[in-house]
Amino acid sequence: MLLIPCPYCGERPELEFRCGGEAHIARAADPSAVDDGAWSEFLFSRGNPKGLYAERWNHAHGCQRWFNAIRDTASDRFVESYKMGEKRPLPGGE
Amino acid sequence: MRRFSLRTLIAEAFNAHQGWERQWRNPEPKPAYDVIIVGAGGHGLATAFYLASEHGVTNVAVIEKGWLGGGNTGRNTTIIRSNYLYDESAGLYEHAVKLWEGLSQALNYNVMYSQRGVLMLAHNVHDVQSFKRHVYANRLQGIDNEWLTPEQAKAFCPPLNISRDLRYPVLGGALQRRGGVARHDAVAWGYARAADALGVDIIQNCEVTGFRRNASGAVEAVETSRGTIKAKRVGVVAAGHTSVILARAGLRMPLESFPLQALVSEPVKPVFPCVVMSNAVHAYISQSDKGELVIGAGTDQYVSYSQQGGLHVPMHALDAICELFPQFSRMRMLRSWGGIVDVTPDRSPIIGKTAVPGLFVNCGWGTGGFKATPGSGHVFAHTLATGEPHPLNAPFTLDRFRTGRLIDEAAAAAVTH
Ligand SMILES: Cc1cc2nc3c(=O)[nH]c(=O)nc-3n(C[C@H](O)[C@H](O)[C@H](O)COP(=O)(O)OP(=O)(O)OC[C@H]3O[C@@H](n4cnc5c(N)ncnc54)[C@H](O)[C@@H]3O)c2cc1C
Ligand SMILES: [Zn+2]
């Protein structure tokens, strides 16, 4: 089980959290202006890398807040977590 | 390749079994092939076998970063069935079940396909409605699937607890009698041996690290840990690592890779006659011919390549097993493991072209692709040989995520399948 660093509550066991998938996928500013390819990218395509990955977590059974975290998907180690709206601290993301 | 038969077995019995040759060669890669398949799991090896046996394409290499059959093919709980909801899926999985039925003969290798029946339990009103809908849809598709009351389910599987005071009582079940299990390793080995005998090179301990493309953008070679190997067509059949490999061709896939876990108990005498799946409480169980209970658990909730997974996931499956089959509450579990499964948004596979000319993909089988191994290899071989899909895999394009024509078994089954 992972020990997940909530930026508000500190490290807590994984059972308290829900994973929200890849972070920093922005919805188009003008949705009707983008084509089906861009919609497909937004809805379905994911980085899914073996390595550092920015993802959203919800501390569902704790403070209930959403935040982002960077985790290495090869080792499952968390590198850093940060609040929603803050910039991704490590290079490699959008 | 020396065939297995009663005659050769008896002859070898008098020879202390010293006369058997290696089941496949261990060749050095050639500089160029007509087709390169990336990934020597069941699907990749089956593809190579059908390319050689049905399409006469024998200048083929299957490139594997580890050992053949060491991925999900060797890690799964081997449940085989075809009672899917949509015509597209039912067609594809039924194609596979028909091939399973003759596979040991076709490969001259005992894959131990045992049609002991797969019973899927319903625990709530939604399950009952959805399973009955599957039964009716399957009847129209000509696929066997029948509804059982709790008493009928218990008669079919005596260890089952149908008491009303379970936390999630059994309200009935859908039974596919032609479903069952097969010996996972034998499937990989049987296809490897048969493909090798037809001239296919299986190259193990060789990781594909990238692709070389020509001026028009088409793929012309793969880069590997053992050098560059040219190919006219490349088929990536790498399960959980598909996104990682295709990223090296600049492609971003509609896939997420999750650990999926399974475990086995100590071996005991035959106690469990069939396969039981329960999606609602999340447990799958059968008994192997060695006597171990083979138990499938769920996926972790996050993307991971650790091939491990959290301990609470199999514990949850064991809670459900003990509730449904109280007689197993004191069984000892021997070992557990994880595999990395590539999951698509609609829980249906992707079999066909990519945006890169000459580069094809067969992926997205997620938590349920072992059952499809022969059918998947068969239609993917057709796709690689002709450049166009077989009618059965035509709906399973990558482009469906753009057109919106999904094959939404995710909504149909709600969970693992
Ligand atoms: C615990 C568990 C239980 C399951 N239970 C069932 C079940 O009951 N029924 C069912 O139908 N399905 C089940 N599945 C799913 C099933 O195992 C898979 O869908 C199926 O085996 C996939 O086969 P494959 O040949 O595509 O993949 P794999 O067997 O994983 O083969 C892919 C191969 O590609 C290789 N590879 C990866 N990257 C590279 C690279 N860069 N270069 C070269 N080679 C590479 C890997 O080493 C691997 O050998 C289960 C899976 C798991 C993990
Ligand atoms: Zn918190």
XYZ file of N, CA and C in Angstrom, chain B residues 36-206:
513
model
N 8.254 -8.015 -38.174
C 8.773 -8.144 -36.810
C 7.611 -7.960 -35.841
N 7.513 -8.882 -34.908
C 6.511 -8.765 -33.852
C 7.245 -8.430 -32.563
N 6.797 -7.389 -31.889
C 7.439 -6.967 -30.642
C 6.630 -7.545 -29.482
N 7.227 -8.475 -28.742
C 6.546 -9.070 -27.596
C 6.224 -10.537 -27.840
N 6.879 -11.435 -27.108
C 6.607 -12.869 -27.248
C 5.716 -13.356 -26.122
N 4.571 -12.725 -25.965
C 3.506 -13.284 -25.134
C 2.678 -14.199 -26.023
N 1.602 -14.724 -25.464
C 0.731 -15.596 -26.247
C 0.237 -14.928 -27.527
N -0.154 -13.666 -27.424
C -0.718 -12.988 -28.600
C 0.328 -12.808 -29.700
N 1.542 -12.423 -29.321
C 2.588 -12.208 -30.317
C 2.992 -13.522 -30.972
N 3.139 -14.570 -30.149
C 3.547 -15.871 -30.685
C 2.455 -16.465 -31.569
N 1.194 -16.299 -31.154
C 0.087 -16.796 -31.978
C 0.072 -16.059 -33.318
N 0.327 -14.749 -33.276
C 0.366 -13.968 -34.512
C 1.421 -14.539 -35.458
N 2.602 -14.820 -34.905
C 3.687 -15.360 -35.733
C 3.297 -16.717 -36.304
N 2.683 -17.554 -35.471
C 2.292 -18.887 -35.939
C 1.300 -18.795 -37.100
N 0.278 -17.928 -36.955
C -0.721 -17.859 -38.024
C -0.181 -17.143 -39.258
N 0.765 -16.210 -39.076
C 1.412 -15.597 -40.244
C 2.080 -16.687 -41.077
N 2.779 -17.582 -40.383
C 3.515 -18.634 -41.097
C 2.584 -19.716 -41.618
N 1.614 -20.138 -40.785
C 0.818 -21.304 -41.167
C -0.332 -20.952 -42.100
N -0.892 -19.747 -41.979
C -2.070 -19.432 -42.801
C -1.753 -18.480 -43.946
N -0.687 -17.709 -43.814
C -0.410 -16.697 -44.831
C 0.923 -16.933 -45.530
N 1.619 -17.977 -45.163
C 2.890 -18.294 -45.825
C 3.987 -17.266 -45.579
N 3.797 -16.394 -44.584
C 4.827 -15.402 -44.267
C 5.714 -16.009 -43.179
N 6.896 -16.487 -43.579
C 7.732 -17.195 -42.602
C 8.992 -16.423 -42.225
N 9.279 -15.356 -42.982
C 10.462 -14.550 -42.642
C 10.061 -13.554 -41.554
N 9.851 -14.107 -40.361
C 9.239 -13.364 -39.256
C 10.128 -13.500 -38.018
N 10.266 -12.396 -37.260
C 10.928 -12.482 -35.964
C 9.978 -12.015 -34.879
N 10.000 -12.711 -33.748
C 9.289 -12.246 -32.561
C 10.368 -11.813 -31.576
N 10.345 -10.544 -31.212
C 11.405 -9.996 -30.360
C 10.868 -9.764 -28.960
N 11.581 -10.307 -27.996
C 11.091 -10.309 -26.617
C 12.186 -9.788 -25.685
N 11.815 -8.834 -24.834
C 12.852 -8.258 -23.962
C 13.250 -9.204 -22.834
N 12.334 -10.080 -22.401
C 12.659 -11.028 -21.339
C 12.675 -12.438 -21.896
N 11.880 -13.313 -21.294
C 11.734 -14.670 -21.812
C 10.312 -14.838 -22.317
N 10.130 -15.737 -23.292
C 8.815 -15.846 -23.920
C 7.784 -16.346 -22.918
N 6.614 -15.743 -22.968
C 5.548 -16.126 -22.041
C 5.744 -15.610 -20.627
N 6.722 -14.716 -20.408
C 6.979 -14.240 -19.048
C 6.165 -13.012 -18.658
N 5.377 -12.500 -19.585
C 4.532 -11.338 -19.282
C 3.193 -11.804 -18.723
N 2.132 -11.138 -19.123
C 0.813 -11.466 -18.581
C 0.370 -12.872 -18.962
N 0.885 -13.366 -20.087
C 0.521 -14.723 -20.491
C 0.858 -15.718 -19.383
N 2.013 -15.532 -18.728
C 2.410 -16.457 -17.671
C 1.944 -16.036 -16.294
N 1.134 -14.992 -16.210
C 0.742 -14.460 -14.903
C -0.757 -14.453 -14.681
N -1.506 -14.930 -15.657
C -2.948 -14.715 -15.557
C -3.673 -15.925 -14.986
N -4.975 -15.733 -14.694
C -5.763 -16.792 -14.068
C -6.490 -17.655 -15.102
N -6.196 -17.455 -16.362
C -6.544 -18.320 -17.506
C -8.037 -18.569 -17.728
N -8.876 -17.646 -17.323
C -10.311 -17.849 -17.553
C -10.630 -17.576 -19.020
N -11.358 -18.509 -19.621
C -11.717 -18.408 -21.035
C -13.238 -18.470 -21.167
N -13.792 -17.498 -21.879
C -15.232 -17.475 -22.129
C -15.476 -16.526 -23.295
N -16.703 -16.522 -23.829
C -16.972 -15.625 -24.960
C -18.310 -14.928 -24.823
N -18.935 -14.985 -23.635
C -20.288 -14.429 -23.491
C -20.265 -12.921 -23.220
N -19.687 -12.181 -24.171
C -19.650 -10.720 -24.089
C -20.946 -10.136 -24.641
N -21.191 -8.874 -24.361
C -22.485 -8.290 -24.744
C -22.556 -7.913 -26.219
N -21.616 -7.124 -26.694
C -21.772 -6.546 -28.038
C -21.363 -7.543 -29.111
N -22.005 -7.436 -30.270
C -21.744 -8.370 -31.365
C -20.265 -8.385 -31.740
N -19.645 -7.198 -31.740
C -18.233 -7.114 -32.130
C -17.368 -7.970 -31.190
N -17.566 -7.779 -29.879
C -16.748 -8.522 -28.917
C -17.102 -10.002 -28.933
N -18.402 -10.291 -28.923
C -18.817 -11.693 -28.898
C -18.221 -12.413 -30.108
N -18.223 -11.751 -31.268
C -17.660 -12.360 -32.473
C -16.187 -12.673 -32.313
N -15.456 -11.706 -31.761
C -14.008 -11.871 -31.617
C -13.670 -12.958 -30.593
N -14.332 -12.921 -29.427
C -14.010 -13.891 -28.377
C -14.511 -15.293 -28.737
N -15.637 -15.355 -29.455
C -16.143 -16.665 -29.859
C -15.221 -17.290 -30.914
N -14.674 -16.443 -31.779
C -13.677 -16.917 -32.746
C -12.533 -17.603 -31.982
N -12.121 -16.972 -30.889
C -11.039 -17.533 -30.077
C -11.463 -18.850 -29.426
N -12.676 -18.893 -28.857
C -13.108 -20.133 -28.185
C -13.145 -21.285 -29.185
N -13.598 -21.001 -30.407
C -13.626 -22.076 -31.415
C -12.211 -22.568 -31.703
N -11.258 -21.634 -31.768
C -9.875 -22.063 -31.994
C -9.328 -22.826 -30.790
N -9.688 -22.375 -29.564
C -9.252 -23.094 -28.349
C -9.673 -24.559 -28.429
N -10.907 -24.778 -28.935
C -11.452 -26.137 -28.912
C -10.611 -27.109 -29.736
N -9.884 -26.598 -30.745
C -9.049 -27.505 -31.532
C -7.558 -27.232 -31.395
N -7.197 -26.416 -30.409
C -5.825 -25.886 -30.376
C -4.761 -26.946 -30.078
N -5.051 -27.836 -29.137
C -4.039 -28.843 -28.795
C -3.690 -29.678 -30.024
N -4.706 -30.006 -30.828
C -4.465 -30.773 -32.048
C -3.708 -29.923 -33.071
N -4.153 -28.666 -33.242
C -3.540 -27.806 -34.266
C -2.059 -27.577 -33.970
N -1.715 -27.478 -32.690
C -0.314 -27.182 -32.329
C 0.480 -28.445 -32.025
N -0.206 -29.593 -31.941
C 0.425 -30.830 -31.458
C 1.082 -30.568 -30.092
N 0.343 -29.876 -29.248
C 0.874 -29.517 -27.933
C -0.313 -29.393 -27.004
N -0.266 -30.046 -25.865
C -1.436 -30.077 -24.992
C -1.576 -28.773 -24.218
N -2.522 -27.925 -24.642
C -2.727 -26.666 -23.919
C -3.753 -26.837 -22.785
N -4.228 -28.064 -22.604
C -5.089 -28.410 -21.469
C -6.318 -27.496 -21.364
N -6.935 -27.244 -22.517
C -8.175 -26.453 -22.474
C -9.256 -27.313 -21.849
N -9.738 -26.885 -20.696
C -10.693 -27.672 -19.933
C -12.005 -26.901 -19.855
N -13.021 -27.395 -20.570
C -14.300 -26.670 -20.632
C -15.167 -27.057 -19.443
N -14.760 -26.575 -18.274
C -15.455 -26.961 -17.048
C -16.573 -25.985 -16.692
N -16.756 -24.948 -17.519
C -17.841 -24.008 -17.290
C -17.410 -22.808 -16.468
N -17.838 -21.615 -16.904
C -17.542 -20.379 -16.174
C -18.862 -19.803 -15.670
N -18.942 -19.685 -14.353
C -20.161 -19.189 -13.710
C -19.898 -17.779 -13.190
N -20.681 -16.805 -13.662
C -20.529 -15.422 -13.181
C -21.680 -15.124 -12.242
N -21.349 -14.732 -11.019
C -22.375 -14.552 -9.995
C -22.987 -13.152 -10.021
N -24.289 -13.113 -9.788
C -25.009 -11.838 -9.660
C -25.329 -11.599 -8.188
N -25.042 -10.385 -7.732
C -25.239 -10.093 -6.303
C -26.198 -8.946 -6.044
N -26.708 -8.323 -7.096
C -27.642 -7.213 -6.897
C -28.558 -7.120 -8.104
N -29.550 -6.273 -8.012
C -30.557 -6.201 -9.072
C -29.917 -5.799 -10.403
N -28.964 -4.892 -10.323
C -28.300 -4.468 -11.558
C -27.588 -5.641 -12.225
N -26.870 -6.442 -11.416
C -26.196 -7.632 -11.955
C -27.200 -8.552 -12.648
N -28.325 -8.802 -11.961
C -29.312 -9.743 -12.501
C -29.799 -9.248 -13.859
N -30.151 -7.958 -13.930
C -30.663 -7.416 -15.186
C -29.597 -7.469 -16.272
N -28.391 -7.068 -15.896
C -27.334 -6.996 -16.890
C -26.936 -8.397 -17.371
N -26.877 -9.373 -16.462
C -26.494 -10.731 -16.886
C -27.578 -11.349 -17.762
N -28.844 -11.088 -17.420
C -29.915 -11.643 -18.254
C -29.861 -11.014 -19.645
N -29.543 -9.732 -19.685
C -29.398 -9.073 -20.983
C -28.278 -9.746 -21.785
N -27.174 -10.073 -21.100
C -26.091 -10.797 -21.775
C -26.578 -12.153 -22.291
N -27.347 -12.868 -21.458
C -27.824 -14.194 -21.861
C -28.665 -14.083 -23.135
N -29.548 -13.080 -23.167
C -30.419 -12.932 -24.350
C -29.609 -12.504 -25.569
N -28.677 -11.570 -25.367
C -27.846 -11.121 -26.493
C -27.040 -12.294 -27.036
N -26.480 -13.094 -26.125
C -25.662 -14.226 -26.555
C -26.503 -15.254 -27.308
N -27.753 -15.418 -26.897
C -28.618 -16.369 -27.596
C -28.782 -15.924 -29.050
N -28.961 -14.611 -29.252
C -29.097 -14.104 -30.632
C -27.793 -14.282 -31.412
N -26.672 -14.204 -30.693
C -25.375 -14.344 -31.369
C -24.991 -15.804 -31.579
N -25.820 -16.725 -31.063
C -25.492 -18.145 -31.199
C -24.420 -18.597 -30.226
N -24.286 -17.891 -29.112
C -23.256 -18.234 -28.128
C -23.933 -18.760 -26.869
N -23.419 -19.876 -26.337
C -24.092 -20.480 -25.191
C -23.855 -19.650 -23.934
N -24.923 -19.406 -23.219
C -24.877 -18.679 -21.956
C -26.244 -18.872 -21.334
N -26.300 -19.301 -20.098
C -27.623 -19.558 -19.529
C -27.735 -18.982 -18.128
N -28.944 -18.651 -17.751
C -29.206 -18.083 -16.433
C -29.476 -19.199 -15.433
N -28.834 -19.145 -14.264
C -29.070 -20.125 -13.209
C -29.636 -19.428 -11.975
N -30.598 -20.070 -11.342
C -31.068 -19.577 -10.049
C -29.984 -19.896 -9.010
N -30.083 -19.325 -7.802
C -29.081 -19.649 -6.781
C -28.993 -21.154 -6.523
N -30.142 -21.839 -6.505
C -30.123 -23.284 -6.237
C -29.432 -24.028 -7.383
N -29.722 -23.597 -8.616
C -29.062 -24.248 -9.758
C -27.563 -23.965 -9.739
N -27.203 -22.753 -9.326
C -25.782 -22.399 -9.248
C -25.087 -23.277 -8.210
N -25.751 -23.504 -7.111
C -25.173 -24.347 -6.048
C -25.048 -25.801 -6.518
N -26.037 -26.254 -7.292
C -25.957 -27.622 -7.813
C -24.771 -27.749 -8.759
N -24.502 -26.696 -9.505
C -23.388 -26.730 -10.459
C -22.048 -26.590 -9.740
N -22.048 -25.782 -8.680
C -20.808 -25.538 -7.942
C -21.083 -25.726 -6.446
N -21.015 -26.972 -5.947
C -21.423 -27.256 -4.560
C -20.713 -26.432 -3.482
N -19.459 -26.023 -3.621
C -18.855 -25.226 -2.540
C -19.503 -23.849 -2.339
N -20.340 -23.421 -3.278
C -20.880 -22.058 -3.239
C -21.857 -21.857 -2.077
N -21.672 -20.768 -1.375
C -22.564 -20.410 -0.268
C -23.692 -19.527 -0.796
N -24.925 -20.066 -0.804
C -26.036 -19.254 -1.318
C -26.949 -18.786 -0.178
N -26.407 -18.801 1.027
C -27.193 -18.329 2.166
C -27.627 -16.875 1.944
N -28.821 -16.541 2.418
C -29.348 -15.196 2.217
C -28.657 -14.187 3.124
N -27.962 -14.658 4.151
C -27.378 -13.659 5.043
C -25.923 -13.304 4.736
N -25.478 -13.595 3.514
C -24.197 -13.041 3.083
C -24.320 -11.526 2.976
N -23.187 -10.863 3.076
C -23.224 -9.407 2.888
C -23.751 -9.065 1.485
N -23.305 -9.834 0.476
C -23.815 -9.687 -0.884
C -24.310 -11.046 -1.353
N -25.565 -11.385 -1.041
C -26.043 -12.734 -1.339
C -26.029 -13.025 -2.843
N -25.945 -14.314 -3.162
C -25.951 -14.734 -4.564
C -27.399 -14.748 -5.059
N -27.686 -13.931 -6.063
C -29.052 -13.866 -6.584
C -29.220 -14.699 -7.854
N -28.148 -15.348 -8.261
C -28.201 -16.161 -9.478
C -26.870 -16.053 -10.184
N -26.828 -16.560 -11.413
C -25.564 -16.473 -12.138
C -25.752 -16.791 -13.603
N -24.786 -16.370 -14.409
C -24.786 -16.696 -15.833
C -23.693 -17.732 -16.054
N -24.071 -18.809 -16.713
C -23.127 -19.918 -16.908
C -22.841 -20.132 -18.390
N -21.564 -20.090 -18.737
C -21.179 -20.526 -20.083
C -20.463 -21.859 -19.934
N -21.129 -22.910 -20.391
C -20.582 -24.255 -20.187
C -19.339 -24.514 -21.031
N -19.222 -23.860 -22.193
C -18.043 -24.083 -23.045
C -16.833 -23.305 -22.545
N -17.041 -22.421 -21.568
C -15.911 -21.686 -21.011
C -15.088 -22.582 -20.104
N -13.934 -22.089 -19.698
C -13.101 -22.889 -18.812
C -11.740 -22.267 -18.616
N -10.746 -23.122 -18.484
C -9.377 -22.650 -18.276
C -8.430 -23.438 -19.177
N -7.235 -22.898 -19.380
C -6.195 -23.601 -20.135
C -4.878 -23.417 -19.398
N -3.886 -24.188 -19.794
C -2.572 -24.085 -19.152
C -1.813 -22.932 -19.804
N -1.640 -21.826 -19.064
C -1.084 -20.605 -19.678
C 0.286 -20.806 -20.325
N 1.226 -21.435 -19.588
C 2.571 -21.612 -20.150
C 2.534 -22.456 -21.424
N 1.699 -23.494 -21.389
C 1.645 -24.383 -22.547
C 1.175 -23.634 -23.792
N 0.360 -22.619 -23.600
C -0.127 -21.845 -24.743
C 1.048 -21.105 -25.393
N 1.857 -20.448 -24.560
C 3.024 -19.749 -25.093
C 4.008 -20.751 -25.711
N 4.269 -21.831 -24.985
C 5.259 -22.802 -25.472
C 4.772 -23.497 -26.745
N 3.489 -23.851 -26.762
C 2.944 -24.545 -27.931
C 3.014 -23.681 -29.183
N 2.636 -22.416 -29.051
C 2.718 -21.515 -30.203
C 4.181 -21.268 -30.586
N 5.057 -21.128 -29.585
C 6.465 -20.874 -29.880
C 7.067 -22.047 -30.649
N 6.783 -23.250 -30.166
C 7.334 -24.450 -30.799
C 6.823 -24.589 -32.232
N 5.498 -24.363 -32.406
C 4.921 -24.535 -33.744
C 5.397 -23.438 -34.696
N 5.536 -22.213 -34.195
C 5.991 -21.113 -35.061
C 7.455 -21.323 -35.434
N 8.257 -21.722 -34.452
C 9.681 -21.971 -34.699
C 9.851 -23.060 -35.768
N 9.014 -24.091 -35.685
C 9.130 -25.192 -36.648
C 8.839 -24.709 -38.073
N 8.054 -23.637 -38.187
C 7.733 -23.104 -39.513
C 8.743 -22.038 -39.950
N 9.786 -21.818 -39.154
C 10.856 -20.910 -39.590
C 10.885 -19.560 -38.893
N 9.937 -19.313 -37.977
C 9.907 -18.032 -37.267
C 11.076 -17.960 -36.278
N 11.783 -16.833 -36.258
C 12.861 -16.639 -35.276
C 12.296 -16.002 -34.011
N 12.463 -16.663 -32.890
C 12.042 -16.080 -31.613
C 13.306 -15.596 -30.916
N 13.400 -14.297 -30.734
C 14.640 -13.705 -30.210
C 14.357 -13.155 -28.813
N 14.863 -13.876 -27.815
C 14.603 -13.479 -26.429
C 15.748 -12.624 -25.904
N 15.532 -12.017 -24.745
C 16.532 -11.122 -24.149
C 16.963 -10.031 -25.111
N 16.009 -9.453 -25.797
C 16.300 -8.424 -26.797
C 15.182 -7.374 -26.684
